[in-house]
Amino acid sequence: KVAATLVGNVNKKESKKNKLQVSLKTPKGTKDWADTDMVIREAIFSTLSNLFKKHGGVTIDTPVFELKEILAGKYGEDSKLIYDLKDQGGEICSLRYDLTVPFARYVAMNNIQNIKRYHIAKVYRRDQPAMTKGRMREFYQCDFDVAGSYEIMVPDAEILSILVEGLTSLGINDFKIKLNHRKILDGIFQIAGVKDEDVRKISSAVDKLDKSPWEVVKKEITEEKGQSEETANKIGEYVKLNGSLKEVHDILSKDEAILANEKAMSGLSEIATLITYAEAFQIEDFISFDLSLARGLDYYTGLIYEAVTAASAPPTDASELKKKAKTDDDASAYVGVGSIAAGGRYDNLVNMFAEASGKKSTQIPCIGVSFGVERIFSLIKQRAVAAAAIKPTATQVFVMAFGGGKDWTGYLPERMKVAKQLWEAGIETEYVYKSKANPRKQFDAAEKSGCPLAVILGKEEYLENKLRVKRLGQEFAEDDGELVDADKIVEVVQQKLSEI
Amino acid sequence: KVAATLVGNVNKKESKKNKLQVSLKTPKGTKDWADTDMVIREAIFSTLSNLFKKHGGVTIDTPVFELKEILAGKYGEDSKLIYDLKDQGGEICSLRYDLTVPFARYVAMNNIQNIKRYHIAKVYRRDQPAMTKGRMREFYQCDFDVAGSYEIMVPDAEILSILVEGLTSLGINDFKIKLNHRKILDGIFQIAGVKDEDVRKISSAVDKLDKSPWEVVKKEITEEKGQSEETANKIGEYVKLNGSLKEVHDILSKDEAILANEKAMSGLSEIATLITYAEAFQIEDFISFDLSLARGLDYYTGLIYEAVTAASAPPTDASELKKKAKTDDDASAYVGVGSIAAGGRYDNLVNMFAEASGKKSTQIPCIGVSFGVERIFSLIKQRAVAAAAIKPTATQVFVMAFGGGKDWTGYLPERMKVAKQLWEAGIETEYVYKSKANPRKQFDAAEKSGCPLAVILGKEEYLENKLRVKRLGQEFAEDDGELVDADKIVEVVQQKLSEI
């Protein structure tokens, strides 16, 4: 680890007596974003926010921290991953764990009856990081949620379509949406003989089936969570079912136990409706109805889903690799990317907040989807870099001055004046921060910025009120450019840029 | 205060035994942003990031929290306002207080020799909030900084130009940039007889001159901070000086004590250079050279500046209003907006981090400016709302179905199919989430979204493969629109939208 002494105060006199130790790093599970990574990530944000707007979404922004009590009791076993702020007097606060709970708080607090909102922002989880898999402690979520009372499965189908449109528009086509229904899952647990109060903890055991084989999960259900062998086996029969919406729907529709279970049947009839809408949106082929999907969060009440790709699963020899890992700081060697987008229906969360605040009870059903940008980034980075040489800056024009001799000033204030004219016209413009710079240094700086055009102040030409406009780049090396009137410079530059 | 019982767990069975109290609010000094406020704020971000790109800036993103030791010793008396994270095992972290220190940490950590970077992100200060004045505990900074060794005052002048361009492009023209130079200020303190180790604390007393009269500050300097009456009076003589760069430069150039002080003269010669460049950028008239400006932060080493408007100062009867205030939760009644943008040169900060991490010492001089978005927002909100009726969503097309009779299905899956086609063409499209909706409800929903075009599936027309495209809005009430071939719908809609 890098660690050394830090001058504790900028004042040099004090620094000598007062040295502090400092590690020059970002906190565990976080990183700086810069250069082309930043350009790619911004492009992902832009694609997704355009998608959300395309579906009528409006955006909101909530604080990074919430009152701790707002987050309490929403995340099941994962609550231990919440970052708390130190008690420095005043309110006790925690960093947000997701954007869903703050959204429900916002809807309840402002008595909102319906909204389609999107929110792109950072969330925080004190989890084991796996940085190269895009699993971080500080990461972005890009959420789209629909709140309001609507007909069964209508917003749900659109949210699933948004999931498909989002991933495909980011160039990811080889994904599956694993989908299940909490009511069907609850029905299955009832059928298997799980008591109501045990349902969530058995559900979170089942949720591990994407990482662990059934035998391990079964052991957790029986030994750790006190269910009978028979109950576990019954659960095992159901959770191994998966296939298209239609296939699994048909199997369950012929299952005597399901037919006799009210909860399961209610979920199953919603699935039947969803099939029609999924066909209208042509998204059926992306969906795998998978009864092993449980999702950890407490607040889901209906459809649940997550998008996975080949990279989502851990390597097959994960447990071997884990043993060999030299550090437990980062799990990238032995975990998968996990789900790259996920969500579900949560019909009680807003009302929970409304009642808790003394407002009158109002059911505001909600459903949403969250895209995991860093995980998606880890999948598409390679391709994005290959596809396009990303321009390092937005700079369009480099203002240069060429001259020499004893009386040569370097025309710095003059370059500044020309730059100012171009800025005022909205044109991205730079020049080197040097009174006298030789042509080579100026061309090098322009090349580094990736800009296509130079405006050159020649020592004599400038005195005659003329500026030279020249294309940059290897293929224009022999081209001397065009000499134009100084007062026409903005027009000429705009014209040349429009031709590029 | 709103406070009531919160169901501690979504599971209904458990909820009855396990009720929690919750306040349905955001933490003190924070707020949710939504609706037109959000649209206006996003427009500010967009204006500023375009400005930063116009000057060759690239963007980076650093974590919201840093190791606590990174922030230590950078903020003088204001360090007490830093939010710490709770010690939950592992590293001790704090929320960033500004974007400057993380930037310097980033530059040092990555051995960057030069960069023009911009960063638009939230920072955190446990200060007394004044919400309607845009003074908050969680707020955005929009920073542009230049790191690298360049000729004296060249980047400095461009940063000041960016400050002017930023505010004027946001429609703020009635501002002044108060400007001073730390070397001149340090020289004055030397001349007045302040010991080197007392300079920063006297500086932070002088910094209060924008809020308190000289008599109050003088008392702090003598009684609290142990300086002689004579020293205080000497300081008082200088800090009352202000005027244009040239005026104050000329006064100081004739001052015997200044002429004999090496630090002050070094600062003064930089000001002389700045005057030339400020003329090239035509920004002299915005600048007030004000020797009372000190700025609280420890890390500044050269030019310091802040932009103020008429709303920046507290009301003249502030102390009366403060006494009358019923709550100390919010100071809006008796404080001003404060500075709306500010910054300075900090030449030692990067090297401090470099040396502290055991890297070899490298001087990377830096200068930057930070725009306070919430404060600017509080100034321009009124005007922005008046200037343009802000469209609530980006929606362009509402897909509707009209029909009736016993066999009328409402064409919901059919509307979905049409919406899908439009989405695929990149067109913002909505429809009501209802199987059968009457025309009025569909028109109301379209109007609420603010969208200009309807695509209508008429019961009979749709069977003949025809769709109706109609302009929305009062002035088109009598217009029945145009019947077009269903397979031409995307082209027709694109054409109509391009004509609006």
Short mmCIF file of N, CA and C in Angstrom, two decimals, chain A residues 244-339:
data_model
loop_
_atom_site.label_atom_id
_atom_site.label_comp_id
_atom_site.label_asym_id
_atom_site.label_seq_id
_atom_site.Cartn_x
_atom_site.Cartn_y
_atom_site.Cartn_z
N SER A 244 -40.00 -20.44 -21.66
CA SER A 244 -40.68 -19.23 -22.12
C SER A 244 -41.89 -18.96 -21.23
N LEU A 245 -42.38 -17.71 -21.30
CA LEU A 245 -43.57 -17.37 -20.51
C LEU A 245 -44.67 -18.40 -20.75
N LYS A 246 -44.90 -18.73 -22.03
CA LYS A 246 -45.99 -19.65 -22.38
C LYS A 246 -45.75 -21.04 -21.83
N GLU A 247 -44.54 -21.54 -22.02
CA GLU A 247 -44.24 -22.92 -21.58
C GLU A 247 -44.48 -23.09 -20.08
N VAL A 248 -43.88 -22.21 -19.28
CA VAL A 248 -44.01 -22.36 -17.84
C VAL A 248 -45.44 -22.08 -17.39
N HIS A 249 -46.06 -21.09 -18.07
CA HIS A 249 -47.47 -20.80 -17.76
C HIS A 249 -48.32 -22.06 -17.96
N ASP A 250 -48.07 -22.78 -19.06
CA ASP A 250 -48.86 -23.96 -19.38
C ASP A 250 -48.63 -25.08 -18.36
N ILE A 251 -47.36 -25.25 -17.97
CA ILE A 251 -47.05 -26.28 -16.98
C ILE A 251 -47.78 -25.98 -15.67
N LEU A 252 -47.67 -24.74 -15.19
CA LEU A 252 -48.28 -24.38 -13.91
C LEU A 252 -49.80 -24.46 -13.98
N SER A 253 -50.37 -24.14 -15.16
CA SER A 253 -51.83 -24.16 -15.30
C SER A 253 -52.39 -25.56 -15.17
N LYS A 254 -51.53 -26.55 -15.31
CA LYS A 254 -52.02 -27.94 -15.21
C LYS A 254 -51.63 -28.55 -13.88
N ASP A 255 -51.01 -27.78 -13.00
CA ASP A 255 -50.52 -28.30 -11.73
C ASP A 255 -51.63 -28.19 -10.68
N GLU A 256 -52.05 -29.35 -10.14
CA GLU A 256 -53.20 -29.39 -9.22
C GLU A 256 -52.98 -28.47 -8.01
N ALA A 257 -51.79 -28.53 -7.44
CA ALA A 257 -51.51 -27.74 -6.24
C ALA A 257 -51.59 -26.25 -6.53
N ILE A 258 -51.05 -25.85 -7.69
CA ILE A 258 -51.12 -24.43 -8.09
C ILE A 258 -52.57 -24.02 -8.29
N LEU A 259 -53.32 -24.87 -9.00
CA LEU A 259 -54.72 -24.55 -9.28
C LEU A 259 -55.51 -24.34 -8.00
N ALA A 260 -55.09 -24.99 -6.92
CA ALA A 260 -55.81 -24.89 -5.65
C ALA A 260 -55.29 -23.75 -4.78
N ASN A 261 -54.24 -23.07 -5.25
CA ASN A 261 -53.65 -22.02 -4.41
C ASN A 261 -54.02 -20.63 -4.93
N GLU A 262 -54.70 -19.86 -4.10
CA GLU A 262 -55.25 -18.59 -4.53
C GLU A 262 -54.16 -17.60 -4.98
N LYS A 263 -53.11 -17.47 -4.15
CA LYS A 263 -52.03 -16.55 -4.47
C LYS A 263 -51.37 -16.88 -5.81
N ALA A 264 -50.99 -18.15 -5.94
CA ALA A 264 -50.32 -18.57 -7.16
C ALA A 264 -51.20 -18.32 -8.38
N MET A 265 -52.49 -18.62 -8.27
CA MET A 265 -53.39 -18.45 -9.40
C MET A 265 -53.54 -16.98 -9.79
N SER A 266 -53.53 -16.11 -8.76
CA SER A 266 -53.63 -14.68 -9.04
C SER A 266 -52.39 -14.23 -9.84
N GLY A 267 -51.22 -14.69 -9.42
CA GLY A 267 -50.00 -14.38 -10.16
C GLY A 267 -50.04 -14.95 -11.57
N LEU A 268 -50.55 -16.19 -11.68
CA LEU A 268 -50.55 -16.86 -12.98
C LEU A 268 -51.46 -16.16 -13.98
N SER A 269 -52.59 -15.62 -13.49
CA SER A 269 -53.49 -14.93 -14.43
C SER A 269 -52.83 -13.63 -14.91
N GLU A 270 -52.03 -12.99 -14.05
CA GLU A 270 -51.30 -11.80 -14.50
C GLU A 270 -50.28 -12.16 -15.59
N ILE A 271 -49.65 -13.32 -15.42
CA ILE A 271 -48.69 -13.76 -16.45
C ILE A 271 -49.39 -13.96 -17.80
N ALA A 272 -50.61 -14.52 -17.74
CA ALA A 272 -51.36 -14.72 -18.99
C ALA A 272 -51.58 -13.40 -19.71
N THR A 273 -51.93 -12.35 -18.93
CA THR A 273 -52.12 -11.02 -19.52
C THR A 273 -50.80 -10.49 -20.09
N LEU A 274 -49.74 -10.69 -19.32
CA LEU A 274 -48.43 -10.20 -19.76
C LEU A 274 -48.03 -10.80 -21.11
N ILE A 275 -48.40 -12.08 -21.34
CA ILE A 275 -48.02 -12.74 -22.60
C ILE A 275 -48.52 -11.95 -23.81
N THR A 276 -49.79 -11.48 -23.75
CA THR A 276 -50.35 -10.69 -24.84
C THR A 276 -49.54 -9.42 -25.11
N TYR A 277 -49.23 -8.68 -24.03
CA TYR A 277 -48.53 -7.40 -24.18
C TYR A 277 -47.07 -7.61 -24.61
N ALA A 278 -46.46 -8.67 -24.11
CA ALA A 278 -45.08 -8.94 -24.49
C ALA A 278 -45.00 -9.24 -25.99
N GLU A 279 -46.06 -9.86 -26.52
CA GLU A 279 -46.12 -10.10 -27.97
C GLU A 279 -46.24 -8.78 -28.73
N ALA A 280 -47.10 -7.87 -28.21
CA ALA A 280 -47.27 -6.57 -28.88
C ALA A 280 -45.92 -5.85 -28.94
N PHE A 281 -45.13 -5.96 -27.88
CA PHE A 281 -43.82 -5.28 -27.85
C PHE A 281 -42.71 -6.15 -28.45
N GLN A 282 -43.04 -7.36 -28.88
CA GLN A 282 -42.04 -8.28 -29.47
C GLN A 282 -40.83 -8.49 -28.56
N ILE A 283 -41.12 -8.76 -27.29
CA ILE A 283 -40.02 -8.98 -26.35
C ILE A 283 -40.05 -10.38 -25.74
N GLU A 284 -41.00 -11.25 -26.19
CA GLU A 284 -41.14 -12.57 -25.56
C GLU A 284 -39.84 -13.37 -25.59
N ASP A 285 -39.13 -13.24 -26.73
CA ASP A 285 -37.95 -14.09 -26.91
C ASP A 285 -36.82 -13.77 -25.92
N PHE A 286 -36.86 -12.57 -25.34
CA PHE A 286 -35.83 -12.20 -24.38
C PHE A 286 -36.13 -12.73 -22.97
N ILE A 287 -37.39 -13.16 -22.77
CA ILE A 287 -37.82 -13.47 -21.40
C ILE A 287 -37.75 -14.95 -21.10
N SER A 288 -37.14 -15.28 -19.95
CA SER A 288 -37.15 -16.65 -19.44
C SER A 288 -37.89 -16.66 -18.11
N PHE A 289 -39.05 -17.30 -18.10
CA PHE A 289 -39.84 -17.41 -16.87
C PHE A 289 -39.13 -18.43 -15.99
N ASP A 290 -38.56 -17.97 -14.88
CA ASP A 290 -37.64 -18.81 -14.11
C ASP A 290 -38.07 -18.80 -12.64
N LEU A 291 -38.61 -19.92 -12.18
CA LEU A 291 -39.19 -19.95 -10.83
C LEU A 291 -38.12 -19.91 -9.73
N SER A 292 -36.85 -20.01 -10.11
CA SER A 292 -35.80 -19.91 -9.08
C SER A 292 -35.44 -18.46 -8.77
N LEU A 293 -35.93 -17.51 -9.59
CA LEU A 293 -35.59 -16.11 -9.33
C LEU A 293 -36.41 -15.61 -8.14
N ALA A 294 -35.74 -15.11 -7.10
CA ALA A 294 -36.48 -14.64 -5.91
C ALA A 294 -36.20 -13.17 -5.61
N ARG A 295 -34.99 -12.67 -5.91
CA ARG A 295 -34.56 -11.30 -5.60
C ARG A 295 -34.61 -11.03 -4.10
N GLY A 296 -33.54 -10.44 -3.61
CA GLY A 296 -33.34 -10.29 -2.17
C GLY A 296 -34.23 -9.27 -1.48
N LEU A 297 -34.62 -8.20 -2.20
CA LEU A 297 -35.24 -7.07 -1.51
C LEU A 297 -36.63 -7.41 -0.98
N ASP A 298 -36.93 -6.85 0.19
CA ASP A 298 -38.20 -7.13 0.86
C ASP A 298 -39.40 -6.54 0.16
N TYR A 299 -39.19 -5.42 -0.56
CA TYR A 299 -40.36 -4.63 -0.90
C TYR A 299 -41.12 -5.07 -2.16
N TYR A 300 -40.61 -6.08 -2.89
CA TYR A 300 -41.31 -6.49 -4.11
C TYR A 300 -42.60 -7.26 -3.80
N THR A 301 -43.63 -7.02 -4.63
CA THR A 301 -44.93 -7.64 -4.39
C THR A 301 -45.49 -8.34 -5.62
N GLY A 302 -44.89 -8.14 -6.78
CA GLY A 302 -45.46 -8.71 -8.00
C GLY A 302 -44.37 -9.27 -8.89
N LEU A 303 -44.38 -8.85 -10.17
CA LEU A 303 -43.32 -9.27 -11.08
C LEU A 303 -41.95 -8.90 -10.53
N ILE A 304 -40.99 -9.81 -10.71
CA ILE A 304 -39.58 -9.49 -10.45
C ILE A 304 -38.78 -9.99 -11.65
N TYR A 305 -37.69 -9.31 -11.96
CA TYR A 305 -36.94 -9.69 -13.16
C TYR A 305 -35.51 -9.18 -13.07
N GLU A 306 -34.62 -9.88 -13.75
CA GLU A 306 -33.27 -9.36 -13.88
C GLU A 306 -32.67 -9.84 -15.19
N ALA A 307 -31.88 -8.96 -15.81
CA ALA A 307 -31.26 -9.29 -17.09
C ALA A 307 -29.86 -9.83 -16.83
N VAL A 308 -29.56 -10.97 -17.44
CA VAL A 308 -28.24 -11.58 -17.28
C VAL A 308 -27.64 -11.88 -18.66
N THR A 309 -26.30 -11.92 -18.70
CA THR A 309 -25.60 -12.33 -19.91
C THR A 309 -24.65 -13.47 -19.54
N ALA A 310 -23.91 -13.94 -20.53
CA ALA A 310 -22.96 -15.02 -20.26
C ALA A 310 -21.97 -14.62 -19.17
N ALA A 311 -21.63 -13.32 -19.12
CA ALA A 311 -20.64 -12.86 -18.14
C ALA A 311 -21.22 -12.71 -16.73
N SER A 312 -22.55 -12.86 -16.61
CA SER A 312 -23.17 -12.65 -15.30
C SER A 312 -22.79 -13.72 -14.29
N ALA A 313 -22.68 -14.96 -14.75
CA ALA A 313 -22.42 -16.08 -13.84
C ALA A 313 -20.95 -16.07 -13.42
N PRO A 314 -20.66 -16.58 -12.22
CA PRO A 314 -19.25 -16.72 -11.82
C PRO A 314 -18.56 -17.78 -12.66
N PRO A 315 -17.21 -17.79 -12.72
CA PRO A 315 -16.51 -18.85 -13.45
C PRO A 315 -16.88 -20.21 -12.83
N THR A 316 -16.80 -21.27 -13.66
CA THR A 316 -17.24 -22.58 -13.16
C THR A 316 -16.36 -23.08 -12.01
N ASP A 317 -15.09 -22.66 -12.02
CA ASP A 317 -14.20 -23.08 -10.94
C ASP A 317 -14.05 -21.98 -9.88
N ALA A 318 -15.19 -21.27 -9.62
CA ALA A 318 -15.16 -20.11 -8.72
C ALA A 318 -14.59 -20.46 -7.34
N SER A 319 -15.02 -21.59 -6.78
CA SER A 319 -14.60 -21.85 -5.41
C SER A 319 -13.11 -22.17 -5.34
N GLU A 320 -12.58 -22.82 -6.40
CA GLU A 320 -11.13 -23.02 -6.50
C GLU A 320 -10.40 -21.68 -6.57
N LEU A 321 -10.89 -20.82 -7.49
CA LEU A 321 -10.26 -19.51 -7.68
C LEU A 321 -10.31 -18.68 -6.41
N LYS A 322 -11.40 -18.80 -5.68
CA LYS A 322 -11.55 -18.03 -4.44
C LYS A 322 -10.49 -18.45 -3.44
N LYS A 323 -10.25 -19.78 -3.34
CA LYS A 323 -9.23 -20.28 -2.41
C LYS A 323 -7.85 -19.75 -2.79
N LYS A 324 -7.60 -19.67 -4.11
CA LYS A 324 -6.29 -19.23 -4.58
C LYS A 324 -6.08 -17.72 -4.47
N ALA A 325 -7.18 -16.94 -4.35
CA ALA A 325 -7.06 -15.48 -4.37
C ALA A 325 -6.17 -15.00 -3.24
N LYS A 326 -5.27 -14.08 -3.56
CA LYS A 326 -4.28 -13.62 -2.58
C LYS A 326 -4.85 -12.55 -1.66
N THR A 327 -5.89 -11.85 -2.09
CA THR A 327 -6.45 -10.77 -1.28
C THR A 327 -7.96 -10.94 -1.20
N ASP A 328 -8.56 -10.51 -0.09
CA ASP A 328 -10.02 -10.49 -0.09
C ASP A 328 -10.55 -9.08 -0.33
N ASP A 329 -9.66 -8.18 -0.81
CA ASP A 329 -10.09 -6.82 -1.11
C ASP A 329 -10.95 -6.75 -2.36
N ASP A 330 -10.73 -7.67 -3.27
CA ASP A 330 -11.44 -7.61 -4.54
C ASP A 330 -11.76 -9.03 -4.99
N ALA A 331 -13.00 -9.25 -5.40
CA ALA A 331 -13.46 -10.59 -5.73
C ALA A 331 -13.53 -10.82 -7.24
N SER A 332 -12.94 -9.90 -8.02
CA SER A 332 -13.10 -9.98 -9.48
C SER A 332 -12.70 -11.34 -10.06
N ALA A 333 -11.71 -12.02 -9.44
CA ALA A 333 -11.21 -13.27 -9.99
C ALA A 333 -12.22 -14.41 -9.92
N TYR A 334 -13.11 -14.35 -8.97
CA TYR A 334 -13.98 -15.52 -8.77
C TYR A 334 -15.48 -15.22 -8.72
N VAL A 335 -15.89 -13.99 -9.09
CA VAL A 335 -17.33 -13.73 -9.21
C VAL A 335 -17.65 -13.35 -10.64
N GLY A 336 -18.94 -13.38 -10.98
CA GLY A 336 -19.38 -12.93 -12.29
C GLY A 336 -19.80 -11.47 -12.21
N VAL A 337 -20.22 -10.94 -13.37
CA VAL A 337 -20.69 -9.56 -13.43
C VAL A 337 -22.02 -9.41 -12.70
N GLY A 338 -22.76 -10.52 -12.60
CA GLY A 338 -24.09 -10.46 -11.97
C GLY A 338 -25.11 -9.89 -12.94
N SER A 339 -26.29 -9.53 -12.42
CA SER A 339 -27.33 -9.01 -13.30
C SER A 339 -26.94 -7.61 -13.75
#
